[in-house]
PDB file of C-alpha atoms in Angstrom:
ATOM      1  CA  MET A  70     -12.273  15.445 -19.474  1.00 52.00           C
ATOM      2  CA  LYS A  71     -10.719  14.817 -16.048  1.00 56.00           C
ATOM      3  CA  GLN A  72      -9.534  11.987 -15.710  1.00 61.00           C
ATOM      4  CA  THR A  73      -9.207   9.987 -12.468  1.00 66.00           C
ATOM      5  CA  ARG A  74      -6.225   7.373 -11.193  1.00 73.00           C
ATOM      6  CA  MET A  75      -6.869   4.833  -8.802  1.00 79.00           C
ATOM      7  CA  ARG A  76      -4.587   3.128  -6.652  1.00 85.00           C
ATOM      8  CA  TYR A  77      -4.703  -0.823  -5.984  1.00 91.00           C
ATOM      9  CA  THR A  78      -3.328  -3.359  -3.438  1.00 91.00           C
ATOM     10  CA  VAL A  79      -1.570  -6.150  -5.681  1.00 94.00           C
ATOM     11  CA  LEU A  80       0.058  -9.422  -4.135  1.00 94.00           C
ATOM     12  CA  MET A  81       2.690 -10.791  -5.817  1.00 94.00           C
ATOM     13  CA  ASP A  82       3.828 -14.277  -5.150  1.00 95.00           C
ATOM     14  CA  LYS A  83       7.117 -16.109  -6.461  1.00 96.00           C
ATOM     15  CA  ASN A  84       6.517 -19.279  -8.558  1.00 95.00           C
ATOM     16  CA  GLU A  85       8.897 -22.171  -7.471  1.00 94.00           C
ATOM     17  CA  SER A  86       9.182 -22.449 -11.166  1.00 93.00           C
ATOM     18  CA  GLY A  87      10.863 -18.714 -11.257  1.00 95.00           C
ATOM     19  CA  GLY A  88       8.702 -15.380 -12.063  1.00 96.00           C
ATOM     20  CA  TYR A  89       5.781 -14.277  -9.899  1.00 97.00           C
ATOM     21  CA  THR A  90       2.088 -14.279 -10.519  1.00 97.00           C
ATOM     22  CA  VAL A  91      -0.011 -11.138  -9.500  1.00 97.00           C
ATOM     23  CA  THR A  92      -3.340 -11.122  -8.213  1.00 97.00           C
ATOM     24  CA  VAL A  93      -6.089  -8.099  -7.481  1.00 95.00           C
ATOM     25  CA  PRO A  94      -7.970  -8.780  -4.670  1.00 92.00           C
ATOM     26  CA  SER A  95     -10.210  -5.701  -5.225  1.00 93.00           C
ATOM     27  CA  LEU A  96     -11.134  -7.009  -8.544  1.00 95.00           C
ATOM     28  CA  PRO A  97     -12.488 -10.414  -9.328  1.00 94.00           C
ATOM     29  CA  GLY A  98     -10.172 -12.439 -11.682  1.00 95.00           C
ATOM     30  CA  CYS A  99      -7.362  -9.697 -12.503  1.00 97.00           C
ATOM     31  CA  ILE A 100      -4.801 -11.880 -12.762  1.00 98.00           C
ATOM     32  CA  SER A 101      -0.842 -11.324 -14.353  1.00 98.00           C
ATOM     33  CA  GLN A 102       2.455 -12.589 -14.846  1.00 97.00           C
ATOM     34  CA  GLY A 103       5.770 -12.143 -15.671  1.00 97.00           C
ATOM     35  CA  ASP A 104       9.932 -13.893 -15.018  1.00 97.00           C
ATOM     36  CA  THR A 105      10.905 -10.664 -12.976  1.00 96.00           C
ATOM     37  CA  TRP A 106       9.454  -8.243 -10.614  1.00 95.00           C
ATOM     38  CA  ASP A 107       9.339  -5.778 -12.720  1.00 96.00           C
ATOM     39  CA  GLU A 108       7.987  -7.300 -15.602  1.00 98.00           C
ATOM     40  CA  ALA A 109       5.230  -8.964 -13.191  1.00 97.00           C
ATOM     41  CA  LEU A 110       4.053  -5.417 -11.642  1.00 96.00           C
ATOM     42  CA  LYS A 111       4.069  -3.598 -15.459  1.00 97.00           C
ATOM     43  CA  ASN A 112       1.862  -6.729 -16.662  1.00 98.00           C
ATOM     44  CA  ILE A 113      -0.631  -6.074 -13.756  1.00 97.00           C
ATOM     45  CA  GLU A 114      -1.010  -2.255 -14.615  1.00 95.00           C
ATOM     46  CA  GLU A 115      -1.726  -3.489 -17.892  1.00 96.00           C
ATOM     47  CA  ALA A 116      -4.697  -5.831 -16.992  1.00 97.00           C
ATOM     48  CA  ILE A 117      -6.187  -3.632 -14.552  1.00 96.00           C
ATOM     49  CA  THR A 118      -6.533  -0.676 -16.996  1.00 94.00           C
ATOM     50  CA  GLY A 119      -7.899  -3.717 -19.311  1.00 96.00           C
ATOM     51  CA  TYR A 120     -10.341  -4.544 -16.411  1.00 97.00           C
ATOM     52  CA  ILE A 121     -11.693  -0.962 -15.961  1.00 95.00           C
ATOM     53  CA  GLU A 122     -12.267  -0.316 -19.483  1.00 95.00           C
ATOM     54  CA  THR A 123     -14.538  -3.230 -19.681  1.00 97.00           C
ATOM     55  CA  LEU A 124     -16.373  -2.572 -16.866  1.00 96.00           C
ATOM     56  CA  LYS A 125     -17.099   1.283 -17.985  1.00 94.00           C
ATOM     57  CA  LEU A 126     -17.803  -0.511 -21.467  1.00 97.00           C
ATOM     58  CA  LEU A 127     -20.237  -2.596 -19.970  1.00 97.00           C
ATOM     59  CA  LYS A 128     -21.413  -0.030 -17.834  1.00 97.00           C
ATOM     60  CA  LYS A 129     -20.520  -1.989 -14.599  1.00 96.00           C
ATOM     61  CA  PRO A 130     -19.356  -0.006 -11.787  1.00 95.00           C
ATOM     62  CA  VAL A 131     -15.776   0.243 -11.175  1.00 92.00           C
ATOM     63  CA  PRO A 132     -14.601  -1.450  -7.608  1.00 92.00           C
ATOM     64  CA  VAL A 133     -12.907   0.656  -5.486  1.00 86.00           C
ATOM     65  CA  GLU A 134      -9.839  -0.239  -2.965  1.00 79.00           C
ATOM     66  CA  VAL A 135     -10.556  -3.138  -0.726  1.00 64.00           C
ATOM     67  CA  GLU A 136      -8.734  -3.264   3.013  1.00 67.00           C
ATOM     68  CA  VAL A 137      -6.614  -6.629   2.816  1.00 62.00           C
ATOM     69  CA  THR A 138      -5.338  -8.192   6.067  1.00 66.00           C
ATOM     70  CA  LEU A 139      -2.281  -9.869   5.258  1.00 63.00           C
ATOM     71  CA  LYS A 140      -0.914 -12.339   8.444  1.00 65.00           C
ATOM     72  CA  ASP A 141       3.271 -12.663   8.673  1.00 65.00           C
ATOM     73  CA  PRO A 142       3.959 -15.800   6.688  1.00 62.00           C
ATOM     74  CA  VAL A 143       5.000 -18.747   9.289  1.00 58.00           C
ATOM     75  CA  VAL A 144       9.173 -19.923   8.830  1.00 57.00           C
ATOM     76  CA  ALA A 145       9.391 -23.244  10.328  1.00 52.00           C
TER      77      ALA A 145
END
């Protein structure tokens, strides 16, 4: 069976108390975290895999990437 690999944009936010929170705009509710950048990235990859597997089990469509527009942060 041919397997398709998809790419999703993830948004990583550095937490004030340390670590990172990661969200996937194309997959509502898909969120993870980690103490380091690499850990957070690994955790969100696992979350995305689980999210998509669950959608397939429920016979729901798997969302494709949506365009995300980011604004440059304003530094005071």
